[in-house]
Coordinates of C-alpha atoms in Angstrom, one line a residue:
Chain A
X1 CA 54.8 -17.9 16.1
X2 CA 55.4 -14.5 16.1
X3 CA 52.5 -12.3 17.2
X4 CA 51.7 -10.0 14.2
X5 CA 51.6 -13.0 11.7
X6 CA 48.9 -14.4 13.8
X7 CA 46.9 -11.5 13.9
X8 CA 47.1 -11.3 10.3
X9 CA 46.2 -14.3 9.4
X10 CA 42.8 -14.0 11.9
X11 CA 42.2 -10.8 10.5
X12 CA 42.1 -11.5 6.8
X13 CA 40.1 -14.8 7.2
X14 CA 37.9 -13.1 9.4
X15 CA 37.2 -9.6 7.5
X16 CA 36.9 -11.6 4.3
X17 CA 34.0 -13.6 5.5
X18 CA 32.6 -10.5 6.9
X19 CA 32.9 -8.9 3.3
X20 CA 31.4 -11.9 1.5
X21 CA 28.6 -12.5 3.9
X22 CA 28.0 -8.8 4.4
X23 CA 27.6 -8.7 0.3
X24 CA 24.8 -10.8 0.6
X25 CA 23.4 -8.8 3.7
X26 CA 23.3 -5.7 1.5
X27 CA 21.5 -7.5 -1.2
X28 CA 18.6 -8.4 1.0
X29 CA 19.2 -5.6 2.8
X30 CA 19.8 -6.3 6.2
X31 CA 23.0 -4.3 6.8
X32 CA 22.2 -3.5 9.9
X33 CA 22.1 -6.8 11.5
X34 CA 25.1 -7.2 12.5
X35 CA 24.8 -4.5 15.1
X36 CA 22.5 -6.2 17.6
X37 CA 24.1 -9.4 17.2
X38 CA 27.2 -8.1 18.6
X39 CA 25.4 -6.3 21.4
X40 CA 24.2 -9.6 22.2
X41 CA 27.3 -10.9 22.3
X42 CA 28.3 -8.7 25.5
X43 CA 27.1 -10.9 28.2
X44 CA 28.9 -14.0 27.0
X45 CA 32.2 -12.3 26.0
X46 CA 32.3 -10.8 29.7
X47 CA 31.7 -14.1 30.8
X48 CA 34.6 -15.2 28.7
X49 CA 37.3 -12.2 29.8
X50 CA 36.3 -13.2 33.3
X51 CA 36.7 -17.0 33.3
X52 CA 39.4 -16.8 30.9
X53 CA 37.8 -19.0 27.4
X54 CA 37.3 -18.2 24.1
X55 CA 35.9 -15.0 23.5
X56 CA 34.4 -16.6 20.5
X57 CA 32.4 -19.1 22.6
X58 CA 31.2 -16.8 24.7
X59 CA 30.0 -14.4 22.2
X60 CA 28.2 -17.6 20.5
X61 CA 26.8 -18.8 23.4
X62 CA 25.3 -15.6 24.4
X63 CA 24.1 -15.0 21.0
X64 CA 22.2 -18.2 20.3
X65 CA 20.5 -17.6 23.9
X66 CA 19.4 -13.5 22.7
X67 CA 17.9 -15.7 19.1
X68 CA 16.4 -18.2 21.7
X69 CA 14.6 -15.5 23.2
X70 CA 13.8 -13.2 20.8
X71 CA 12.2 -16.1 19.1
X72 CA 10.6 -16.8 22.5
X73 CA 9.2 -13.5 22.8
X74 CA 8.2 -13.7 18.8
X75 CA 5.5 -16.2 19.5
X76 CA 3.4 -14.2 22.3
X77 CA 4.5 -10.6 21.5
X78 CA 2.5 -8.5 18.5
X79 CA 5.5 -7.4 17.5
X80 CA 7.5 -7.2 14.7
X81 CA 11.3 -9.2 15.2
X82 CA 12.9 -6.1 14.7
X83 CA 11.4 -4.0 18.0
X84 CA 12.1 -7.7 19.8
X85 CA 15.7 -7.7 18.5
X86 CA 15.9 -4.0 19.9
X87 CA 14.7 -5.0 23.3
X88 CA 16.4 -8.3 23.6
X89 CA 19.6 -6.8 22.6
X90 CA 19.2 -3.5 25.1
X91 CA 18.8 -6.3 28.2
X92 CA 21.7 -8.1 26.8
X93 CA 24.2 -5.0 26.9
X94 CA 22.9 -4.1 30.2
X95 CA 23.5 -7.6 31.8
X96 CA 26.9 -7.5 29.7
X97 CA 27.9 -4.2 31.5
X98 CA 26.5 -5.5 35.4
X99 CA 29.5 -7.5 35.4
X100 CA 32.3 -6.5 32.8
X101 CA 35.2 -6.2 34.4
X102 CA 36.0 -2.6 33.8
X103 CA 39.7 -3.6 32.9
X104 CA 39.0 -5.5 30.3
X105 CA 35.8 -3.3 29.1
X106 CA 37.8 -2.0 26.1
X107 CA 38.7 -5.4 24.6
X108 CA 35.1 -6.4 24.6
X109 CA 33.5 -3.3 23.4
X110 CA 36.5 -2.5 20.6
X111 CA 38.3 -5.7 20.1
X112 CA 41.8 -6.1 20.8
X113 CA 43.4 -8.6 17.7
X114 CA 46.7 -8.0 19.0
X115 CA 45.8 -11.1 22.0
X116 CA 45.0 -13.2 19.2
X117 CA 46.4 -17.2 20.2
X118 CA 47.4 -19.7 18.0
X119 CA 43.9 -22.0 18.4
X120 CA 41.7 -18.6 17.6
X121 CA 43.8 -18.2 14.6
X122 CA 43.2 -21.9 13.5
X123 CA 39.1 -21.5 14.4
X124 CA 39.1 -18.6 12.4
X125 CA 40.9 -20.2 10.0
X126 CA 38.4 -23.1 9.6
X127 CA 35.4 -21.9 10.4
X128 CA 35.5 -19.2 7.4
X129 CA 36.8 -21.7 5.1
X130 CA 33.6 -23.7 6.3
X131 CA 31.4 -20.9 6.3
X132 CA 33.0 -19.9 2.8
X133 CA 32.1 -23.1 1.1
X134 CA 28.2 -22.8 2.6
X135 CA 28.0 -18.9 1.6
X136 CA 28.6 -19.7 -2.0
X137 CA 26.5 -22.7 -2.3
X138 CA 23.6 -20.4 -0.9
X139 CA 24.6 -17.2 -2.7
X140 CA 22.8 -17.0 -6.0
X141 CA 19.3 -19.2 -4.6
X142 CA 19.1 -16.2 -1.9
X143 CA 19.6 -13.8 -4.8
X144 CA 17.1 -14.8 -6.4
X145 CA 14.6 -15.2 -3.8
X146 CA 15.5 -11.2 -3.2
X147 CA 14.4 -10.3 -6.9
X148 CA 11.2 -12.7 -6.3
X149 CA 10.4 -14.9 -3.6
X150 CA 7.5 -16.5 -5.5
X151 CA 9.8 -16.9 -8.7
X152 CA 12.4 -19.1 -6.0
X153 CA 10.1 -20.7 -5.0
X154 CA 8.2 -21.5 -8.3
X155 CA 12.1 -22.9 -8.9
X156 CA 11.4 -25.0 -5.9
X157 CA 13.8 -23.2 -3.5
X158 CA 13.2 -23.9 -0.1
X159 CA 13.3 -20.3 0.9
X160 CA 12.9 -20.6 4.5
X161 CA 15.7 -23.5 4.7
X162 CA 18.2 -21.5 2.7
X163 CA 17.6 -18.5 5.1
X164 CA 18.1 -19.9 8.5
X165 CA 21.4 -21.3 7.0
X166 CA 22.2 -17.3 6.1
X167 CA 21.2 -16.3 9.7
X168 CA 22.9 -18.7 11.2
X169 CA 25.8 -18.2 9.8
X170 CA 25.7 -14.3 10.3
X171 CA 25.6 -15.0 14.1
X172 CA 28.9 -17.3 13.0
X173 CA 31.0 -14.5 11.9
X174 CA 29.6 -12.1 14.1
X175 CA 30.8 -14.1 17.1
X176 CA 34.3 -14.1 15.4
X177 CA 34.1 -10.4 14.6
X178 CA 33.8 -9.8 18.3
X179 CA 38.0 -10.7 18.7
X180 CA 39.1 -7.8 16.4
X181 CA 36.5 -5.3 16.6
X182 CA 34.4 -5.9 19.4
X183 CA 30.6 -5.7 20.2
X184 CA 30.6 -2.1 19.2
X185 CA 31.6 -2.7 15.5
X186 CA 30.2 -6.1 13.6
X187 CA 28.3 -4.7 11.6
X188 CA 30.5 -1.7 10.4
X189 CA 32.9 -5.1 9.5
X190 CA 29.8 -6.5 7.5
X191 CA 28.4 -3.5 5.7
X192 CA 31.0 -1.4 4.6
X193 CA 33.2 -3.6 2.9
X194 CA 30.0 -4.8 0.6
X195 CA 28.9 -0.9 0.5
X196 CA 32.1 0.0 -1.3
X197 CA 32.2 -2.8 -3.2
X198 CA 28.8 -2.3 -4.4
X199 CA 29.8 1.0 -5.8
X200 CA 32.7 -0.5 -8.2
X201 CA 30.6 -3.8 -9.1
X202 CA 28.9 -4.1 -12.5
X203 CA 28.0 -7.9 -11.6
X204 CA 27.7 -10.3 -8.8
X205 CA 30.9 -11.8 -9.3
X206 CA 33.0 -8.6 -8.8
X207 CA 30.9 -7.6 -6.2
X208 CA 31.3 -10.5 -3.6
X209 CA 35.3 -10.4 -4.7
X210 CA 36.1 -6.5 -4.4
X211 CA 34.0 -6.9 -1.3
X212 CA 36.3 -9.6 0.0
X213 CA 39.2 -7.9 -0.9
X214 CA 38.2 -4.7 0.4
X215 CA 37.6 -6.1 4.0
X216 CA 41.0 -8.4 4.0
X217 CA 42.8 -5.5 2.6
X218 CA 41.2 -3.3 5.6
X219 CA 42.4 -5.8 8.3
X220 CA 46.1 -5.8 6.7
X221 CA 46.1 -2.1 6.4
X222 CA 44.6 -1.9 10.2
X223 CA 46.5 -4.4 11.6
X224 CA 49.5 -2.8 10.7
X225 CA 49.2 0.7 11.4
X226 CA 47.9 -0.6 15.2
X227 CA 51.4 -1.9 15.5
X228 CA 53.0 1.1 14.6
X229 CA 51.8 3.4 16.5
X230 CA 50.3 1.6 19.2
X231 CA 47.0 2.0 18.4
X232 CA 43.7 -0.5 19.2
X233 CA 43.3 -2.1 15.8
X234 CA 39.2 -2.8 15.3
X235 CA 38.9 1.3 14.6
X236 CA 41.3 1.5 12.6
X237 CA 40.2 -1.7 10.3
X238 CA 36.9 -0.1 10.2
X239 CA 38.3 3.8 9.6
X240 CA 40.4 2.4 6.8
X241 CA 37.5 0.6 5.1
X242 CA 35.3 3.8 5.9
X243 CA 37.8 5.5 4.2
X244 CA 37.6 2.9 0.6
X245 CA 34.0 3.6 1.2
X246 CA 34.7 7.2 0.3
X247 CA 36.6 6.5 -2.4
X248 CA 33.8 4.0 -3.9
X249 CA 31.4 7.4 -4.4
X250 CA 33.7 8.7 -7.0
X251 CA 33.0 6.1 -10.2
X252 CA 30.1 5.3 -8.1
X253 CA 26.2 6.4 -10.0
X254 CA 23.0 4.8 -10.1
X255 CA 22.0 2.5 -12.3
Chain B
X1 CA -5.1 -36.4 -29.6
X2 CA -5.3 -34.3 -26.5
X3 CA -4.0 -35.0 -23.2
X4 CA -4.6 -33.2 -19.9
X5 CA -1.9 -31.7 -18.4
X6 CA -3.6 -29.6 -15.5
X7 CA -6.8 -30.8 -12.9
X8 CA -8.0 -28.7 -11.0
X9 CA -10.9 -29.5 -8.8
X10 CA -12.6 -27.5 -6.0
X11 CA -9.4 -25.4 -5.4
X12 CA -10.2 -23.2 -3.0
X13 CA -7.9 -20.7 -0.7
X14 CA -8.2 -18.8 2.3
X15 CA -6.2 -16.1 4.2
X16 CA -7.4 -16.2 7.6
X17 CA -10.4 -15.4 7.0
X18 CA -10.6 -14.0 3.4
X19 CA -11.9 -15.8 1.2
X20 CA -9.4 -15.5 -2.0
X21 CA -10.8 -18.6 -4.0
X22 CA -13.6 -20.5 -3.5
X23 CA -14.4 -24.1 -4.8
X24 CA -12.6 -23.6 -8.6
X25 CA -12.6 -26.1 -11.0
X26 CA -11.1 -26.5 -14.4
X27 CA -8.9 -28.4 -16.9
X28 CA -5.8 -27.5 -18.9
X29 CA -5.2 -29.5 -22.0
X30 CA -1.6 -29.6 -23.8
X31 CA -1.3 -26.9 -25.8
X32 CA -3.8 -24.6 -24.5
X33 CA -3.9 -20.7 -24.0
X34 CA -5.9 -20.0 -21.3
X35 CA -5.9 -16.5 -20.3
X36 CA -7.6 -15.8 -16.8
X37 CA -9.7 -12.4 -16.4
X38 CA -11.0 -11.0 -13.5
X39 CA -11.7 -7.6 -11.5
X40 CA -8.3 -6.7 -9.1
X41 CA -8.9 -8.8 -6.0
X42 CA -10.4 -11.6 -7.5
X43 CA -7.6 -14.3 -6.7
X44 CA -6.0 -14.0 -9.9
X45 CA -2.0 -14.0 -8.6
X46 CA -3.1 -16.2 -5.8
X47 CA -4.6 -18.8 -8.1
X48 CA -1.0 -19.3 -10.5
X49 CA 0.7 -19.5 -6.7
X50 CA -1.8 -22.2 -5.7
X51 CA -1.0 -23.9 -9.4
X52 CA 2.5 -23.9 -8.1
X53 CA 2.3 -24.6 -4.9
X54 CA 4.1 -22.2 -3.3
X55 CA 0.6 -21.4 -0.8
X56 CA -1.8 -23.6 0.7
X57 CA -4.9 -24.5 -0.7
X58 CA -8.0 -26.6 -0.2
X59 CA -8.6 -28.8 -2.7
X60 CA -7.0 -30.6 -5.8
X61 CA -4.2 -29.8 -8.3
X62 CA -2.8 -32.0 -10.2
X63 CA -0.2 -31.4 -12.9
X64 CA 0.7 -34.7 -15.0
X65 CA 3.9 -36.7 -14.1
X66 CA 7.6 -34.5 -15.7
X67 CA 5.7 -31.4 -16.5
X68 CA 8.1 -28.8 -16.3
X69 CA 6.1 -25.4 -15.3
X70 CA 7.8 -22.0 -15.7
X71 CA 6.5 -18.8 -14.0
X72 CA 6.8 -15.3 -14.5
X73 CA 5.5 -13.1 -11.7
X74 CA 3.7 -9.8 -12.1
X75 CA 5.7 -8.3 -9.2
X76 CA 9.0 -9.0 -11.6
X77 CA 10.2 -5.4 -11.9
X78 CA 13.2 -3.7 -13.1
X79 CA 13.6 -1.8 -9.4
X80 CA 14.3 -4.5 -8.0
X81 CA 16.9 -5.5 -10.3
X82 CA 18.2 -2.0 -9.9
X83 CA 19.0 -2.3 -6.2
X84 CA 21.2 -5.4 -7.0
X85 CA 24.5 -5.4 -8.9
X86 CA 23.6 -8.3 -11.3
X87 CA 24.3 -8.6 -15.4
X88 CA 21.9 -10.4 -17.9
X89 CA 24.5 -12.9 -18.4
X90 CA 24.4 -13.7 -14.4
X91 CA 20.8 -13.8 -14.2
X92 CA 19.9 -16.4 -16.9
X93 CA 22.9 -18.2 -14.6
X94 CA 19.9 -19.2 -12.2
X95 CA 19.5 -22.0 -14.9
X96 CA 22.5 -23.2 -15.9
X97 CA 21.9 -22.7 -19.3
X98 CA 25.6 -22.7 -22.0
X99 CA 26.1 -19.5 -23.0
X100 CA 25.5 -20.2 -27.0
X101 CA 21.4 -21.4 -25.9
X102 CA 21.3 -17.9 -24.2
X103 CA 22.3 -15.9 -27.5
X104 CA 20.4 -18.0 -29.1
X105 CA 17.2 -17.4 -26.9
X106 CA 17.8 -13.6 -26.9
X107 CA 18.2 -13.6 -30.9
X108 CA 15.0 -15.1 -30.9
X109 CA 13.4 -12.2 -28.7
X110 CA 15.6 -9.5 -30.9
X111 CA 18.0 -8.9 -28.5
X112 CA 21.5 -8.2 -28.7
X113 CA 24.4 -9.6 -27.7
X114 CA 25.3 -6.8 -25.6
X115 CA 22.8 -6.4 -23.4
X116 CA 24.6 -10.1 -21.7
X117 CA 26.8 -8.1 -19.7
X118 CA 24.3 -5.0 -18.8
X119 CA 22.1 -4.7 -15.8
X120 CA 18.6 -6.0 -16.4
X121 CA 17.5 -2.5 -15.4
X122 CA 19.4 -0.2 -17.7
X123 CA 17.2 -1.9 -20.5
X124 CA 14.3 -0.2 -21.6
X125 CA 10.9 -1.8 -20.4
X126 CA 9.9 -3.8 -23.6
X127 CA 13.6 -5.2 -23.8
X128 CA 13.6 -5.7 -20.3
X129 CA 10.1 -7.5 -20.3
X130 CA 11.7 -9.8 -23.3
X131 CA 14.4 -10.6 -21.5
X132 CA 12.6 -12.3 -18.8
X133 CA 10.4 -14.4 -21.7
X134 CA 13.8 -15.5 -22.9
X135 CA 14.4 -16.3 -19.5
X136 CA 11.4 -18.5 -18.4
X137 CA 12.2 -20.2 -21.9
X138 CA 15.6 -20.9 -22.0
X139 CA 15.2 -24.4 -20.1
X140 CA 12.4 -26.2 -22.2
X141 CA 9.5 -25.5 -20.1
X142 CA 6.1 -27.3 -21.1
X143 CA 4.0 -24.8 -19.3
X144 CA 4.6 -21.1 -18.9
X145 CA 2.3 -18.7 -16.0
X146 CA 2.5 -15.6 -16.9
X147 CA 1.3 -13.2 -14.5
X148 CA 0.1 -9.8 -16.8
X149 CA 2.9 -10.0 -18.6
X150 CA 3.2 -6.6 -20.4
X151 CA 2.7 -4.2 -17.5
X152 CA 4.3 -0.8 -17.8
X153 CA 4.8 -1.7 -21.8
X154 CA 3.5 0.6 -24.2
X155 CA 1.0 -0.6 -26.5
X156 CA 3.4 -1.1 -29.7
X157 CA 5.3 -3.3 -27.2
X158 CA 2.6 -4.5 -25.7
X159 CA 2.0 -6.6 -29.8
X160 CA 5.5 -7.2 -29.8
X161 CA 5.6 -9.3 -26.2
X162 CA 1.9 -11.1 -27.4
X163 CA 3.2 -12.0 -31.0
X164 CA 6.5 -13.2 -29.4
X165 CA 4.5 -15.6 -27.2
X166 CA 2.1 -16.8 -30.0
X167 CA 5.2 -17.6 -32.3
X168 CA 6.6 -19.6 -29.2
X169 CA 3.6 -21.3 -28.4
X170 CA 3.3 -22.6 -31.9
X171 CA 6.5 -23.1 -32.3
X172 CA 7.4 -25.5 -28.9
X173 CA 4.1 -26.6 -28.6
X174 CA 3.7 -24.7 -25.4
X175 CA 0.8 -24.6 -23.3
X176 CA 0.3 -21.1 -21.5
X177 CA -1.6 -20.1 -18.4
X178 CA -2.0 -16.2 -18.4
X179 CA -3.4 -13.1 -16.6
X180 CA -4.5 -10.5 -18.2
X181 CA -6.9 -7.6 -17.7
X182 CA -6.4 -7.0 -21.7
X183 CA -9.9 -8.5 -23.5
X184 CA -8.1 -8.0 -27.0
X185 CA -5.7 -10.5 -25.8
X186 CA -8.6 -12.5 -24.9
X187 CA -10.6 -12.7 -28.0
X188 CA -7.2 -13.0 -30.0
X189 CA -4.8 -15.4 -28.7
X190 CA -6.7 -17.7 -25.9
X191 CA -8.5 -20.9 -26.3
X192 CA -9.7 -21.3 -23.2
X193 CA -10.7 -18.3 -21.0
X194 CA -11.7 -18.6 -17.0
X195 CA -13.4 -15.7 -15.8
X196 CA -13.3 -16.3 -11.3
X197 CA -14.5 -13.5 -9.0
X198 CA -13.1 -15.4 -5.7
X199 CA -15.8 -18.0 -7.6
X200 CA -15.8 -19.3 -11.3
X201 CA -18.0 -17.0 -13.1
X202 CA -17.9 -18.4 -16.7
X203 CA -15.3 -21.0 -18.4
X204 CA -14.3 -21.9 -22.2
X205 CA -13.9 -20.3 -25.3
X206 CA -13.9 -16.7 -25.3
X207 CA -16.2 -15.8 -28.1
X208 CA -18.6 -18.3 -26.6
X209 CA -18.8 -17.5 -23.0
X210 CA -17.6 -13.9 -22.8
X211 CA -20.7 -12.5 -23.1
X212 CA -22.1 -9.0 -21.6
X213 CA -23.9 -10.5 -18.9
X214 CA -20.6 -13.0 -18.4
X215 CA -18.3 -9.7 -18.0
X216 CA -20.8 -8.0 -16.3
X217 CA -21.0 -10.5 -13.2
X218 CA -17.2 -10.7 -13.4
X219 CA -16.7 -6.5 -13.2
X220 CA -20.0 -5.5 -11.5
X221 CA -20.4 -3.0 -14.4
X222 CA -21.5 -3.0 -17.6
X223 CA -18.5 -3.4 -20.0
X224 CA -18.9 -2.5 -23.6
X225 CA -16.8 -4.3 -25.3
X226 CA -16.4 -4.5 -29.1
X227 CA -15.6 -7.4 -30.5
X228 CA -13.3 -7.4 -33.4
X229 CA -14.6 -10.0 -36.0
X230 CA -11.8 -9.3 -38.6
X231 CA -8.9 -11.1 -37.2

């Protein structure tokens, strides 16, 4: 199959996930957390370039073991998660960049979407119609427990059940992120789709949608204009959605 | 007839080691307004959480078999719905109500259909605070917490929200658990009153056991209170 359609088709599934997911992430605002994720990621998807598998796995495998450990660490440290996350995602880089091979550093740290495969396309395919279906079920129980926790709960939500789903599947699209824009940008894929769509949306409904839209509509755009002019796609995806970002602060006010 | 809906016996709760309640015991009967006083720190929010179960305690509570208990938090505020772009109409979603019983519900608080598809923080604070009674009403509870329901409501609103919750308690044959720091509220809508400082300081009707010395154990001042007689 021809090369560009592949790409596409990876690249909307893939950014839309990101946007819905990422919607959510700004609601309990935890935008950010898609950054150290895909640092983690670095170890395992130099593993990957250098045995030749999925980058996916190996940004999934070396994922789970940073949560392993920052969990690990969680139980004897008196420290908050976030200062472990920070170290535990520091070592991680480091070990990453020990033994990248330096030709292949640029497709790890930016992404290249362009060596997409046809089994990636189909993973990415299924795995964010999976994650889609799991998203939506959680959506509005997760929203809730962000205006009140107590009030959830009172509703008998299991909070803490419905939030390792969430994280879990965060590190899911995170690891798939890592094939079009690298370690360096998961969460500028997760945030700023959301962020602009949070700026047009009166209610939850447009919000997760525009958001959606806005980070397929990113991938198309970037996608694109990487094969034209040669260009490595992941910045420009992210550039373009910077870029609706921008445009989202003109109707934008606070409520 | 009455029949007891709530038992609680030798509740107590701990944080560590704070002692938050200690060795509580009381009884809700259907149809009751008890309204629970106390000084700030006395375990007032962490008894209605205990009720619910959402911490753990020492001790029994024991609601009767299909009670359906609805809870409005104190910490409910309109920032937080600020922060999230969410309409009215979405919010009273959380329960799956049709749209016709939410117009209905709001008419009965005096709100407008309007207000469905705006955010529940562009209302002002006494709609806003009606809102969310329409809300913890709109699927049949039995038992309502309320957790100082009319905070940052002016005092004509203040009524408005207290006579709202009287008509509904007649009306539905509600039985209501509240916080309050409000004595008028006290003397004029409860029928049961639990005064706890961590401990239980005094327990039944208000114009029998509220007295000086009661509300003087509970606030470790001396409270002058007057007590209306003409209602």
């Amino acid at each position: 199959m021809n090369q560009i359609i592949l790409s596409l088709i990876t690249g909307i599934f893939i950014s839309a996930i990101a946007g819905y997911i990422g919607s959510l992430m700004i609601t309990k605002r935890m935008a950010l957390v898609g950054g150290p994720l895909g640092h983690l990621a670095l170890p395992g998807v130099a593993l990957a370039l250098i045995y030749n598998f999925g980058i996916f796995f190996g940004a999934l495998l070396s994922i789970a073991v940073g949560a392993f450990f920052i969990w690990l660490f969680s139980l004897r440290a008196k420290l908050p998660i976030e200062s472990l996350t920070a170290i535990v995602f520091a070592a991680g880089v480091a070990i990453g960049f020990l033994f990248l091979p330096l030709s292949h550093a640029e497709e790890a740290l930016i992404g290249d979407i362009t060596r997409v495969n046809l089994f990636d396309t189909i993973l990415a395919i299924f795995l964010s119609s999976f994650l889609f279906i799991v998203i939506r079920k959680i959506y509005s129980k997760l929203t809730l427990s962000e205006i009140s926790e107590d009030l959830a709960k009172s509703m008998k939500i299991d909070v803490r059940k419905y939030n390792l789903i969430y994280l879990t599947s965060i590190a899911l699209v995170a690891a798939m992120e890592v094939k079009i824009v690298g370690i360096l940008l998961t969460a500028a894929l997760l945030a700023i789709p959301a962020a602009a769509s949070r700026n047009f949306s009166r209610n939850i409904v447009q919000y997760s949608l525009v958001s959606v839209l806005v980070g397929s509509l990113s991938a198309v755009a970037g996608i694109f204009v990487s094969y034209e002019y040669g260009l490595p796609a992941g910045p420009l995806i992210i550039l373009i959605s910077f870029g609706i970002f921008l445009i989202s602060l003109i109707p934008a006010r606070k409520v | 007839m009455t029949d007891t809906i709530l038992k609680v016996k030798k509740l107590s709760v701990n944080f560590g080691r704070d002692i938050i309640l200690k060795n509580l015991s009381f009884e809700v009967k259907r149809g009751e307004i008890l309204t629970i006083i106390g000084p700030n720190g006395a375990g007032k929010t962490t008894l209605l959480r205990a009720l619910l179960n959402i911490i753990s305690y020492e001790g029994e509570v024991v609601w009767k078999d299909g009670i359906k208990v609805n809870y409005l938090p104190q910490r409910l505020s309109k920032e937080k719905f600020s922060l999230l772009p969410i309409s009215v109409r979405e919010f009273f979603k959380f329960k799956k109500p049709s749209e016709d019983d939410v117009l209905k519900m709001l008419k009965e608080v005096g709100l407008e259909k309007r207000v469905l598809d705006k955010n529940p923080a562009e209302l002002s604070s006494g709609q806003f605070q009606r809102m969310l009674i329409a809300w913890s009403l709109i699927d049949n509870p039995d038992v309502l917490l309320l957790d100082e329901p009319t905070t940052g409501i002016d005092v004509s609103g203040e009524e408005t929200i207290y006579s709202l919750l009287n008509r509904f308690w007649k009306e539905r044959n509600l039985t209501i658990l509240m916080v309050t720091h409000d004595l008028n509220v006290v003397y004029a809508y409860s029928t049961n009153c639990l005064c706890t400082c961590k401990e239980r300081v005094c327990y039944g009707p208000p114009k029998k056991v509220l007295t000086p010395q009661a509300l003087q154990r509970i606030y470790k001042t001396e409270i002058k209170f007057y007590k209306h007689t003409h209602r």
